[in-house]
Amino acid sequence: MKYDIVVIGSGPGGYIGAIRAAQLGKKVAIIEKYSTLGGTCLNVGCIPSKALLDSSHHYYDAVHYFEEHGISVENPSFDFGKMVDRKAKVVEQTTGGINFLMDKNNIDVYEGLGSFEDATHVKITKKDGSSEVIEGTNIIIATGSKPSTLPFISIDKERVITSTEALTLKEVPKHLLVIGGGVIGLELGSVYKRLGAEVTVIEYASSITPNMDADVSKELQKVLKKQGMKFNVSHGVTAVERKGNEVVVKAKNKKGEEVEFTGDYCLVAVGRRPYTDGLALDKAGVKATERGQIEVNDHLQTNVSNIYAIGDVVRGAMLAHKAEEEGVVVAEYLAGQKPHIDYNLIPGIVYTWPEVAAVGKTEQELKDANVEYKAGKFPMRALGRSRASGDLDGFVKVLADKNTDEILGVHMVGARVADLIMEMAVAMEFRASAEDIARICHGHPTYSEAIKEAAKTAWDGMPLNS
Ligand SMILES: Cc1cc2nc3c(=O)[nH]c(=O)nc-3n(C[C@H](O)[C@H](O)[C@H](O)COP(=O)(O)OP(=O)(O)OC[C@H]3O[C@@H](n4cnc5c(N)ncnc54)[C@H](O)[C@@H]3O)c2cc1C
């Protein structure tokens, strides 16, 4: 079979790229080595983690907050098996939806491991060992990423686990040790903390979510600590040992002293690595870095002119929405259009509660670039909406250019900020000033009023409600 475009990998990058290419009249095939489509995001990432976060959030509220609202539930309890089954159903429905979309767009789906024969031919090796070769004028590599680990840690997938296993545990850990205070560690740590586990986070950097704005990391750590999570920042893990049903993690603290943590499960959440195993990149002559990251130019084109790469397997944030945008961009580029992505405006979100969301530059980035800026910060607790719901933690911080008032970065911690952040991504795409946002009428009472107030504070230094 010969196609205009062959996509390898069916995650958010691959399947969205395939759909966009088909919409633009291309004959498209997609190859996926697993029997379900959707990649990391739908199967073992975004969707299952959010399903468990939502379920555990309901339970946590029933235990801790219903009473305050005058609702009595005697001894709230949960059936963990049911929770995990619900998550599996959500995943099934969502991945099933991708099959429907492939059909709708006349995209041929091949199940099996895709590997290059040369720059235009891809061999598909199926589970039963049989194989076939298809041809693509253009090929898009969208093979994503896998959890990474530290060289001295052996992941046994039972007690020393990655995010994949943490989404399918049979029991709630008594004491979950989390190596890595990044997004995945904090989200999955939150799930089990809410369900009653003791959760200890061990982080190498001097703060959790080290790539986010320092104010945000500080606030998030404060709030999660209030919820009972324990944090050990500036701790470099040196060893992880399984002893029966226990796991012992050894680490060196800031003073160079060795400390030990003992739990019954250890989640290794130290990041993800680009995944190109089995692709036989060399047969097509495609270059990758030592880490396996495929090198691409501004058009996401590899060093082989008809082969493109998108998503987690290339540079940039390992996020589903970034992969999707890149899928669209490559499809449109191959159809002769001139698409473009503003990488500065890819929102970053943490689905803890309160949520965290950010777009644009952090204060540190502005300082490093010698940009003169002003900051406006507004606390969530000053909002009527926050008092009504009881979600008082967090803030919105708007960073604007000191001379032009253009918004350069927005950082939020609070209820539903994962959804609120898009107001500011849109504003920044249109190069709005802080004054523009301060002058837009925001619905009352809403959490979005904190954005208006923070923007006003950045603009003229005078919030109205605090
Ligand atoms: C626990 C967790 C939570 C997350 N939560 C979020 C979130 O809330 N929001 C967010 O934006 N991101 C989140 N992410 C990250 C997100 O899942 C990834 O950024 C996204 O899935 C990357 O998409 P992709 O298309 O590049 O690759 P992937 O989704 O990794 O898909 C790649 C696909 O390619 C297939 N494949 C690989 N090699 C071959 C081959 N040789 N032949 C055939 N098929 C192959 C793989 O099986 C896989 O299905 C989360 C990740 C994890 C682990």
Short mmCIF file of C-alpha atoms and ligand atoms in Angstrom, two decimals:
data_model
loop_
_atom_site.label_atom_id
_atom_site.label_comp_id
_atom_site.label_asym_id
_atom_site.label_seq_id
_atom_site.Cartn_x
_atom_site.Cartn_y
_atom_site.Cartn_z
CA MET A 1 0.00 0.00 0.00
CA LYS A 2 1.17 3.49 -0.78
CA TYR A 3 0.12 6.53 1.26
CA ASP A 4 0.73 10.27 1.13
CA ILE A 5 1.45 10.21 4.85
CA VAL A 6 2.33 7.35 7.20
CA VAL A 7 2.15 8.23 10.89
CA ILE A 8 4.02 6.04 13.40
CA GLY A 9 2.40 6.23 16.84
CA SER A 10 -1.20 7.03 17.72
CA GLY A 11 -0.82 9.35 20.74
CA PRO A 12 -2.27 12.88 20.69
CA GLY A 13 0.47 13.97 18.29
CA GLY A 14 0.02 11.10 15.85
CA TYR A 15 -3.75 10.72 15.78
CA ILE A 16 -4.44 14.45 15.58
CA GLY A 17 -1.81 14.85 12.84
CA ALA A 18 -3.41 11.96 10.94
CA ILE A 19 -6.89 13.50 11.21
CA ARG A 20 -5.72 16.94 10.08
CA ALA A 21 -3.84 15.45 7.12
CA ALA A 22 -6.92 13.45 6.10
CA GLN A 23 -9.09 16.57 6.42
CA LEU A 24 -6.74 18.26 3.95
CA GLY A 25 -7.20 15.49 1.39
CA LYS A 26 -4.21 13.28 2.12
CA LYS A 27 -4.31 9.49 2.03
CA VAL A 28 -3.16 8.55 5.53
CA ALA A 29 -2.13 5.44 7.47
CA ILE A 30 -1.38 5.26 11.18
CA ILE A 31 0.66 2.53 12.87
CA GLU A 32 0.28 1.68 16.56
CA LYS A 33 2.08 -1.12 18.34
CA TYR A 34 -0.58 -1.51 21.04
CA SER A 35 -4.10 -2.75 20.42
CA THR A 36 -5.66 0.50 21.66
CA LEU A 37 -5.10 3.87 20.05
CA GLY A 38 -4.44 7.11 21.92
CA GLY A 39 -0.88 6.63 23.18
CA THR A 40 0.38 7.54 26.63
CA CYS A 41 -2.13 10.33 27.12
CA LEU A 42 -5.30 8.32 26.70
CA ASN A 43 -4.09 4.96 28.03
CA VAL A 44 -1.63 5.63 30.85
CA GLY A 45 -1.34 9.41 31.17
CA CYS A 46 -3.63 12.43 31.09
CA ILE A 47 -7.00 10.69 31.01
CA PRO A 48 -6.61 7.88 33.60
CA SER A 49 -4.76 10.19 35.99
CA LYS A 50 -7.52 12.79 35.78
CA ALA A 51 -10.19 10.10 36.30
CA LEU A 52 -8.48 8.98 39.54
CA LEU A 53 -7.86 12.59 40.58
CA ASP A 54 -11.56 13.35 40.18
CA SER A 55 -12.72 10.23 42.07
CA SER A 56 -10.28 10.78 44.93
CA HIS A 57 -11.25 14.46 45.06
CA HIS A 58 -14.92 13.55 45.61
CA TYR A 59 -13.97 11.23 48.45
CA TYR A 60 -11.64 13.78 50.03
CA ASP A 61 -14.37 16.42 49.94
CA ALA A 62 -16.85 14.01 51.51
CA VAL A 63 -14.44 13.35 54.38
CA HIS A 64 -13.14 16.87 54.91
CA TYR A 65 -15.56 19.47 53.53
CA PHE A 66 -19.13 18.17 53.31
CA GLU A 67 -19.66 18.76 57.03
CA GLU A 68 -18.75 22.43 56.64
CA HIS A 69 -21.44 22.72 53.93
CA GLY A 70 -23.98 21.16 56.29
CA ILE A 71 -23.96 17.78 54.58
CA SER A 72 -23.62 14.70 56.76
CA VAL A 73 -22.31 11.48 55.34
CA GLU A 74 -21.70 8.88 57.99
CA ASN A 75 -18.26 7.30 57.68
CA PRO A 76 -17.58 8.05 54.01
CA SER A 77 -15.80 5.10 52.44
CA PHE A 78 -14.64 4.05 48.99
CA ASP A 79 -14.23 0.93 46.92
CA PHE A 80 -10.81 1.30 45.33
CA GLY A 81 -11.47 -1.51 42.84
CA LYS A 82 -14.57 0.31 41.62
CA MET A 83 -12.63 3.55 41.30
CA VAL A 84 -9.97 1.84 39.18
CA ASP A 85 -12.69 0.11 37.10
CA ARG A 86 -14.35 3.46 36.45
CA LYS A 87 -11.02 4.85 35.33
CA ALA A 88 -10.62 1.89 32.96
CA LYS A 89 -14.07 2.56 31.48
CA VAL A 90 -13.25 6.23 30.94
CA VAL A 91 -10.06 5.17 29.14
CA GLU A 92 -11.96 2.58 27.07
CA GLN A 93 -14.57 5.12 25.96
CA THR A 94 -11.92 7.67 25.10
CA THR A 95 -9.67 5.31 23.12
CA GLY A 96 -12.76 3.86 21.41
CA GLY A 97 -13.52 7.40 20.30
CA ILE A 98 -10.21 7.49 18.42
CA ASN A 99 -11.16 4.36 16.45
CA PHE A 100 -14.36 6.13 15.46
CA LEU A 101 -12.39 9.20 14.35
CA MET A 102 -9.99 7.09 12.28
CA ASP A 103 -12.95 5.49 10.50
CA LYS A 104 -14.71 8.79 10.01
CA ASN A 105 -11.62 10.27 8.34
CA ASN A 106 -10.83 7.17 6.23
CA ILE A 107 -7.47 6.66 7.92
CA ASP A 108 -6.07 3.11 7.66
CA VAL A 109 -5.02 1.79 11.06
CA TYR A 110 -2.23 -0.82 11.27
CA GLU A 111 -1.57 -2.63 14.55
CA GLY A 112 2.07 -3.58 15.05
CA LEU A 113 5.54 -2.23 15.62
CA GLY A 114 6.58 0.21 12.91
CA SER A 115 10.22 0.19 11.84
CA PHE A 116 11.93 1.89 8.94
CA GLU A 117 13.05 -0.17 5.96
CA ASP A 118 14.32 3.00 4.30
CA ALA A 119 13.23 6.64 4.12
CA THR A 120 9.89 5.87 2.47
CA HIS A 121 9.04 2.31 3.60
CA VAL A 122 7.88 1.19 7.02
CA LYS A 123 7.63 -2.43 8.08
CA ILE A 124 4.81 -3.32 10.45
CA THR A 125 5.54 -6.34 12.63
CA LYS A 126 2.39 -7.75 14.17
CA LYS A 127 1.95 -9.65 17.42
CA ASP A 128 1.77 -13.00 15.62
CA GLY A 129 5.19 -12.32 14.05
CA SER A 130 3.84 -11.65 10.55
CA SER A 131 4.77 -8.41 8.87
CA GLU A 132 3.94 -6.16 5.95
CA VAL A 133 5.56 -3.11 4.44
CA ILE A 134 3.77 0.11 3.52
CA GLU A 135 5.08 3.11 1.67
CA GLY A 136 4.70 6.77 2.57
CA THR A 137 5.69 9.81 0.53
CA ASN A 138 6.02 11.49 3.91
CA ILE A 139 6.41 9.85 7.28
CA ILE A 140 5.63 11.39 10.66
CA ILE A 141 7.33 9.90 13.71
CA ALA A 142 5.07 10.32 16.74
CA THR A 143 6.39 7.56 18.99
CA GLY A 144 6.20 9.57 22.21
CA SER A 145 8.02 8.82 25.42
CA LYS A 146 8.38 6.32 28.26
CA PRO A 147 9.00 6.89 31.98
CA SER A 148 12.67 7.36 32.71
CA THR A 149 14.47 6.26 35.82
CA LEU A 150 17.82 6.74 37.53
CA PRO A 151 20.65 4.35 36.58
CA PHE A 152 20.76 2.70 40.00
CA ILE A 153 17.00 2.15 40.35
CA SER A 154 15.47 -1.05 39.14
CA ILE A 155 11.77 -0.69 38.48
CA ASP A 156 10.16 -3.99 39.50
CA LYS A 157 6.65 -2.74 38.55
CA GLU A 158 5.29 -4.15 41.84
CA ARG A 159 6.65 -1.99 44.65
CA VAL A 160 9.10 0.20 42.78
CA ILE A 161 6.81 1.59 40.13
CA THR A 162 6.37 4.22 37.42
CA SER A 163 3.25 6.27 36.70
CA THR A 164 1.95 3.43 34.51
CA GLU A 165 1.74 0.98 37.43
CA ALA A 166 0.59 3.71 39.83
CA LEU A 167 -2.58 3.98 37.73
CA THR A 168 -3.44 0.30 38.17
CA LEU A 169 -2.49 -0.56 41.76
CA LYS A 170 -4.65 -3.15 43.49
CA GLU A 171 -4.54 -1.37 46.84
CA VAL A 172 -3.96 2.07 48.29
CA PRO A 173 -0.37 2.21 49.56
CA LYS A 174 0.11 2.72 53.29
CA HIS A 175 3.13 4.89 52.65
CA LEU A 176 3.93 5.99 49.12
CA LEU A 177 7.42 7.36 48.55
CA VAL A 178 7.50 9.61 45.51
CA ILE A 179 10.86 10.31 43.89
CA GLY A 180 10.39 13.54 41.95
CA GLY A 181 8.24 16.53 42.89
CA GLY A 182 7.19 17.31 39.33
CA VAL A 183 3.73 17.27 37.82
CA ILE A 184 3.26 13.49 37.59
CA GLY A 185 4.61 12.79 41.09
CA LEU A 186 2.40 15.45 42.66
CA GLU A 187 -0.75 14.45 40.78
CA LEU A 188 -0.44 10.75 41.58
CA GLY A 189 0.80 11.55 45.09
CA SER A 190 -2.39 13.61 45.54
CA VAL A 191 -4.58 10.71 44.44
CA TYR A 192 -3.18 8.40 47.10
CA LYS A 193 -2.89 11.07 49.80
CA ARG A 194 -6.59 11.82 49.40
CA LEU A 195 -7.35 8.11 49.71
CA GLY A 196 -5.50 7.89 53.03
CA ALA A 197 -1.90 6.98 52.14
CA GLU A 198 1.01 8.66 53.80
CA VAL A 199 2.87 10.38 50.94
CA THR A 200 6.51 11.47 51.11
CA VAL A 201 7.98 13.38 48.19
CA ILE A 202 11.76 13.37 47.68
CA GLU A 203 12.96 16.03 45.24
CA TYR A 204 16.47 16.77 44.04
CA ALA A 205 15.88 20.46 43.27
CA SER A 206 15.40 23.08 45.96
CA SER A 207 11.66 23.31 45.26
CA ILE A 208 8.87 21.18 43.85
CA THR A 209 7.76 21.89 40.24
CA PRO A 210 11.20 23.48 39.74
CA ASN A 211 10.43 24.74 36.22
CA MET A 212 7.42 26.75 37.30
CA ASP A 213 7.36 30.26 38.75
CA ALA A 214 8.93 30.20 42.24
CA ASP A 215 5.84 31.77 43.88
CA VAL A 216 3.68 29.03 42.46
CA SER A 217 5.99 26.23 43.64
CA LYS A 218 6.04 27.77 47.13
CA GLU A 219 2.25 28.12 47.35
CA LEU A 220 1.65 24.63 45.98
CA GLN A 221 4.05 23.06 48.46
CA LYS A 222 2.39 24.99 51.30
CA VAL A 223 -1.09 23.83 50.33
CA LEU A 224 -0.13 20.21 49.69
CA LYS A 225 1.72 20.18 53.03
CA LYS A 226 -1.50 21.37 54.66
CA GLN A 227 -3.20 18.37 53.04
CA GLY A 228 -0.63 16.13 54.75
CA MET A 229 1.96 15.47 52.05
CA LYS A 230 5.55 15.46 53.30
CA PHE A 231 8.27 17.15 51.27
CA ASN A 232 12.02 16.67 51.24
CA VAL A 233 13.50 19.07 48.71
CA SER A 234 17.25 19.32 47.98
CA HIS A 235 17.50 15.57 48.51
CA GLY A 236 19.47 13.55 45.97
CA VAL A 237 18.35 9.93 45.95
CA THR A 238 21.33 7.56 46.06
CA ALA A 239 19.70 4.14 46.36
CA VAL A 240 16.33 2.39 46.21
CA GLU A 241 16.11 -1.06 47.73
CA ARG A 242 13.19 -3.42 47.87
CA LYS A 243 13.00 -5.43 51.08
CA GLY A 244 10.02 -7.78 50.90
CA ASN A 245 6.93 -5.62 50.93
CA GLU A 246 8.93 -2.56 51.86
CA VAL A 247 10.97 -0.13 49.82
CA VAL A 248 13.83 1.83 51.32
CA VAL A 249 14.97 5.01 49.61
CA LYS A 250 18.32 6.49 50.60
CA ALA A 251 19.10 10.11 49.84
CA LYS A 252 21.67 12.78 50.60
CA ASN A 253 20.28 16.01 52.00
CA LYS A 254 21.65 19.52 51.52
CA LYS A 255 24.15 19.07 54.33
CA GLY A 256 25.49 15.90 52.72
CA GLU A 257 23.96 13.66 55.38
CA GLU A 258 22.44 10.35 54.36
CA VAL A 259 18.74 9.98 55.16
CA GLU A 260 16.46 6.99 54.73
CA PHE A 261 12.76 6.74 53.91
CA THR A 262 10.77 3.54 54.19
CA GLY A 263 7.44 2.93 52.50
CA ASP A 264 5.47 0.08 50.95
CA TYR A 265 5.53 1.54 47.43
CA CYS A 266 7.95 3.86 45.67
CA LEU A 267 6.79 5.86 42.65
CA VAL A 268 9.70 6.89 40.45
CA ALA A 269 8.56 10.07 38.74
CA VAL A 270 11.81 11.62 37.55
CA GLY A 271 10.67 12.49 34.05
CA ARG A 272 10.20 10.78 30.72
CA ARG A 273 12.53 9.88 27.89
CA PRO A 274 11.84 10.09 24.16
CA TYR A 275 10.95 6.67 22.78
CA THR A 276 12.47 5.40 19.55
CA ASP A 277 13.20 1.76 20.42
CA GLY A 278 12.64 -0.61 17.51
CA LEU A 279 12.12 2.20 14.97
CA ALA A 280 15.38 1.42 13.12
CA LEU A 281 16.00 5.14 12.58
CA ASP A 282 19.41 4.30 11.11
CA LYS A 283 17.81 2.54 8.12
CA ALA A 284 16.14 5.82 7.17
CA GLY A 285 19.17 7.89 8.18
CA VAL A 286 17.21 9.94 10.76
CA LYS A 287 19.36 11.62 13.40
CA ALA A 288 18.60 11.51 17.11
CA THR A 289 20.47 12.76 20.15
CA GLU A 290 22.10 10.38 22.62
CA ARG A 291 18.93 10.52 24.72
CA GLY A 292 16.93 9.34 21.72
CA GLN A 293 15.35 12.73 21.04
CA ILE A 294 14.81 13.15 17.30
CA GLU A 295 16.38 16.33 15.94
CA VAL A 296 14.01 18.58 13.99
CA ASN A 297 14.04 22.06 12.45
CA ASP A 298 11.39 24.78 12.88
CA HIS A 299 9.02 22.85 10.59
CA LEU A 300 9.47 19.68 12.67
CA GLN A 301 11.34 18.18 9.72
CA THR A 302 14.15 15.75 10.52
CA ASN A 303 17.48 15.69 8.67
CA VAL A 304 15.74 13.41 6.11
CA SER A 305 13.55 15.80 4.15
CA ASN A 306 10.38 13.66 3.82
CA ILE A 307 10.40 12.53 7.48
CA TYR A 308 8.95 14.66 10.27
CA ALA A 309 8.77 14.12 14.03
CA ILE A 310 6.36 15.55 16.63
CA GLY A 311 5.35 15.38 20.28
CA ASP A 312 7.32 13.91 23.18
CA VAL A 313 9.93 12.39 20.85
CA VAL A 314 11.22 15.87 19.91
CA ARG A 315 12.40 18.90 21.93
CA GLY A 316 10.06 20.96 24.07
CA ALA A 317 7.44 20.37 26.74
CA MET A 318 6.23 16.80 27.03
CA LEU A 319 2.55 17.70 26.93
CA ALA A 320 -0.40 16.29 25.02
CA HIS A 321 -1.60 19.68 23.75
CA LYS A 322 1.89 20.54 22.48
CA ALA A 323 2.01 17.20 20.62
CA GLU A 324 -1.43 17.90 19.11
CA GLU A 325 -0.43 21.33 17.85
CA GLU A 326 2.66 19.85 16.26
CA GLY A 327 0.55 17.17 14.56
CA VAL A 328 -1.68 19.86 13.06
CA VAL A 329 1.28 21.99 12.01
CA VAL A 330 3.06 19.17 10.17
CA ALA A 331 -0.14 18.08 8.40
CA GLU A 332 -0.85 21.66 7.28
CA TYR A 333 2.75 22.24 6.25
CA LEU A 334 2.65 19.09 4.11
CA ALA A 335 -0.58 20.36 2.53
CA GLY A 336 1.24 23.53 1.44
CA GLN A 337 -0.01 25.83 4.20
CA LYS A 338 2.09 28.07 6.44
CA PRO A 339 1.13 27.10 9.99
CA HIS A 340 2.93 28.22 13.12
CA ILE A 341 3.08 27.42 16.84
CA ASP A 342 3.80 29.99 19.53
CA TYR A 343 5.79 27.77 21.92
CA ASN A 344 5.79 30.58 24.49
CA LEU A 345 2.02 30.20 24.86
CA ILE A 346 1.74 26.49 25.60
CA PRO A 347 -0.01 26.36 28.96
CA GLY A 348 1.47 24.25 31.76
CA ILE A 349 -1.01 22.72 34.19
CA VAL A 350 -0.88 20.65 37.38
CA TYR A 351 -4.16 18.95 38.31
CA THR A 352 -3.68 18.92 42.06
CA TRP A 353 -6.30 20.70 44.15
CA PRO A 354 -5.98 23.60 44.08
CA GLU A 355 -4.89 23.41 40.47
CA VAL A 356 -1.85 25.18 39.06
CA ALA A 357 -1.69 26.79 35.63
CA ALA A 358 0.76 29.02 33.86
CA VAL A 359 1.43 30.56 30.48
CA GLY A 360 4.30 32.70 29.22
CA LYS A 361 7.39 33.68 31.16
CA THR A 362 8.19 33.15 34.83
CA GLU A 363 9.65 35.99 36.90
CA GLN A 364 13.02 34.23 36.84
CA GLU A 365 12.97 33.97 33.05
CA LEU A 366 12.21 37.69 32.75
CA LYS A 367 15.01 38.53 35.20
CA ASP A 368 17.45 36.29 33.29
CA ALA A 369 16.50 38.06 30.05
CA ASN A 370 16.87 41.50 31.69
CA VAL A 371 13.28 42.39 30.87
CA GLU A 372 11.85 45.20 32.98
CA TYR A 373 8.52 43.96 34.28
CA LYS A 374 5.87 44.66 36.86
CA ALA A 375 3.88 42.08 38.79
CA GLY A 376 0.27 42.14 39.99
CA LYS A 377 -0.86 39.46 42.40
CA PHE A 378 -4.35 38.83 43.72
CA PRO A 379 -5.26 36.24 46.39
CA MET A 380 -8.11 33.81 45.71
CA ARG A 381 -9.35 34.22 49.29
CA ALA A 382 -10.42 37.80 48.52
CA LEU A 383 -13.02 36.54 46.01
CA GLY A 384 -16.66 36.07 46.90
CA ARG A 385 -16.68 32.98 44.67
CA SER A 386 -13.85 31.40 46.67
CA ARG A 387 -15.60 32.04 49.96
CA ALA A 388 -18.81 30.52 48.59
CA SER A 389 -17.09 27.29 47.55
CA GLY A 390 -14.53 27.26 50.35
CA ASP A 391 -11.60 27.16 47.91
CA LEU A 392 -9.52 29.89 49.52
CA ASP A 393 -5.96 28.88 48.65
CA GLY A 394 -3.92 30.31 45.82
CA PHE A 395 -3.52 33.45 43.77
CA VAL A 396 -3.27 34.85 40.28
CA LYS A 397 -0.08 36.63 39.31
CA VAL A 398 0.17 38.69 36.13
CA LEU A 399 3.57 39.80 34.84
CA ALA A 400 3.55 42.69 32.39
CA ASP A 401 6.20 44.68 30.57
CA LYS A 402 7.08 47.71 32.69
CA ASN A 403 7.10 50.06 29.72
CA THR A 404 4.44 48.76 27.33
CA ASP A 405 2.12 46.98 29.82
CA GLU A 406 2.03 43.91 27.51
CA ILE A 407 1.28 40.73 29.46
CA LEU A 408 4.35 38.50 29.49
CA GLY A 409 3.42 35.73 31.90
CA VAL A 410 0.53 34.55 34.06
CA HIS A 411 0.80 32.14 36.98
CA MET A 412 -2.11 30.79 38.95
CA VAL A 413 -2.84 28.50 41.85
CA GLY A 414 -6.50 27.97 42.68
CA ALA A 415 -9.78 26.25 42.01
CA ARG A 416 -10.37 25.53 38.30
CA VAL A 417 -7.36 27.51 37.11
CA ALA A 418 -6.62 24.68 34.63
CA ASP A 419 -9.57 26.04 32.66
CA LEU A 420 -9.11 29.72 33.58
CA ILE A 421 -5.59 29.94 32.13
CA MET A 422 -6.91 29.97 28.57
CA GLU A 423 -8.33 33.48 28.99
CA MET A 424 -4.78 34.69 29.40
CA ALA A 425 -3.33 32.50 26.65
CA VAL A 426 -5.85 34.11 24.28
CA ALA A 427 -5.08 37.57 25.64
CA MET A 428 -1.36 37.02 25.16
CA GLU A 429 -1.83 35.61 21.65
CA PHE A 430 -3.47 38.95 20.79
CA ARG A 431 -0.74 40.78 22.71
CA ALA A 432 -3.11 42.29 25.25
CA SER A 433 -1.92 44.70 27.92
CA ALA A 434 -2.67 44.27 31.62
CA GLU A 435 -4.96 47.30 31.31
CA ASP A 436 -6.94 45.57 28.51
CA ILE A 437 -7.75 42.67 30.85
CA ALA A 438 -8.44 44.98 33.80
CA ARG A 439 -11.03 46.82 31.66
CA ILE A 440 -12.89 43.69 30.51
CA CYS A 441 -16.09 42.99 32.46
CA HIS A 442 -15.68 39.61 34.20
CA GLY A 443 -18.71 37.66 35.45
CA HIS A 444 -19.42 37.89 39.16
CA PRO A 445 -18.96 35.86 41.24
CA THR A 446 -16.36 33.84 39.36
CA TYR A 447 -12.80 32.76 40.01
CA SER A 448 -11.89 34.66 36.83
CA GLU A 449 -12.30 37.93 38.75
CA ALA A 450 -8.90 37.18 40.29
CA ILE A 451 -7.43 37.51 36.79
CA LYS A 452 -9.02 40.92 36.28
CA GLU A 453 -7.83 42.06 39.70
CA ALA A 454 -4.28 40.75 39.21
CA ALA A 455 -4.14 42.44 35.80
CA LYS A 456 -5.36 45.71 37.32
CA THR A 457 -2.75 45.43 40.05
CA ALA A 458 -0.03 44.88 37.43
CA TRP A 459 -1.32 47.85 35.43
CA ASP A 460 -1.99 50.52 38.07
CA GLY A 461 -1.10 48.88 41.38
CA MET A 462 -4.64 49.27 42.77
CA PRO A 463 -6.77 46.14 43.17
CA LEU A 464 -10.42 46.90 43.89
CA ASN A 465 -11.20 44.04 46.26
CA SER A 466 -8.14 43.64 48.44
C1 LIG B 1 0.69 10.01 34.35
C2 LIG B 1 0.75 11.01 33.24
C3 LIG B 1 -0.11 12.08 33.24
C4 LIG B 1 -0.07 13.01 32.22
N1 LIG B 1 -0.94 14.05 32.25
C5 LIG B 1 -0.91 14.97 31.27
C6 LIG B 1 -1.84 16.02 31.27
O1 LIG B 1 -2.69 16.13 32.15
N2 LIG B 1 -1.78 16.92 30.26
C7 LIG B 1 -0.84 16.82 29.26
O2 LIG B 1 -0.82 17.68 28.37
N3 LIG B 1 0.06 15.82 29.24
C8 LIG B 1 0.03 14.90 30.21
N4 LIG B 1 0.92 13.85 30.17
C9 LIG B 1 1.89 13.80 29.05
C10 LIG B 1 1.24 13.28 27.77
O3 LIG B 1 0.70 12.01 28.02
C11 LIG B 1 2.26 13.22 26.65
O4 LIG B 1 2.88 14.47 26.51
C12 LIG B 1 1.59 12.86 25.33
O5 LIG B 1 0.95 11.62 25.41
C13 LIG B 1 2.62 12.84 24.19
O6 LIG B 1 1.98 12.52 23.01
P1 LIG B 1 2.76 11.84 21.79
O7 LIG B 1 1.75 11.72 20.70
O8 LIG B 1 4.00 12.55 21.53
O9 LIG B 1 3.20 10.40 22.31
P2 LIG B 1 2.50 9.23 23.11
O10 LIG B 1 1.20 9.65 23.68
O11 LIG B 1 3.52 8.69 24.02
O12 LIG B 1 2.15 8.17 21.98
C14 LIG B 1 3.13 7.49 21.26
C15 LIG B 1 2.52 6.22 20.71
O13 LIG B 1 3.43 5.65 19.78
C16 LIG B 1 3.41 4.25 19.93
N5 LIG B 1 4.66 3.72 19.39
C17 LIG B 1 5.92 3.95 19.85
N6 LIG B 1 6.83 3.37 19.06
C18 LIG B 1 6.13 2.75 18.06
C19 LIG B 1 6.50 2.00 16.93
N7 LIG B 1 7.79 1.79 16.62
N8 LIG B 1 5.51 1.51 16.14
C20 LIG B 1 4.22 1.75 16.42
N9 LIG B 1 3.81 2.47 17.48
C21 LIG B 1 4.75 2.96 18.28
C22 LIG B 1 3.27 4.06 21.42
O14 LIG B 1 2.79 2.76 21.71
C23 LIG B 1 2.27 5.15 21.76
O15 LIG B 1 0.96 4.69 21.66
C24 LIG B 1 0.88 12.88 31.16
C25 LIG B 1 1.75 11.79 31.15
C26 LIG B 1 1.69 10.86 32.16
C27 LIG B 1 2.62 9.70 32.12
#
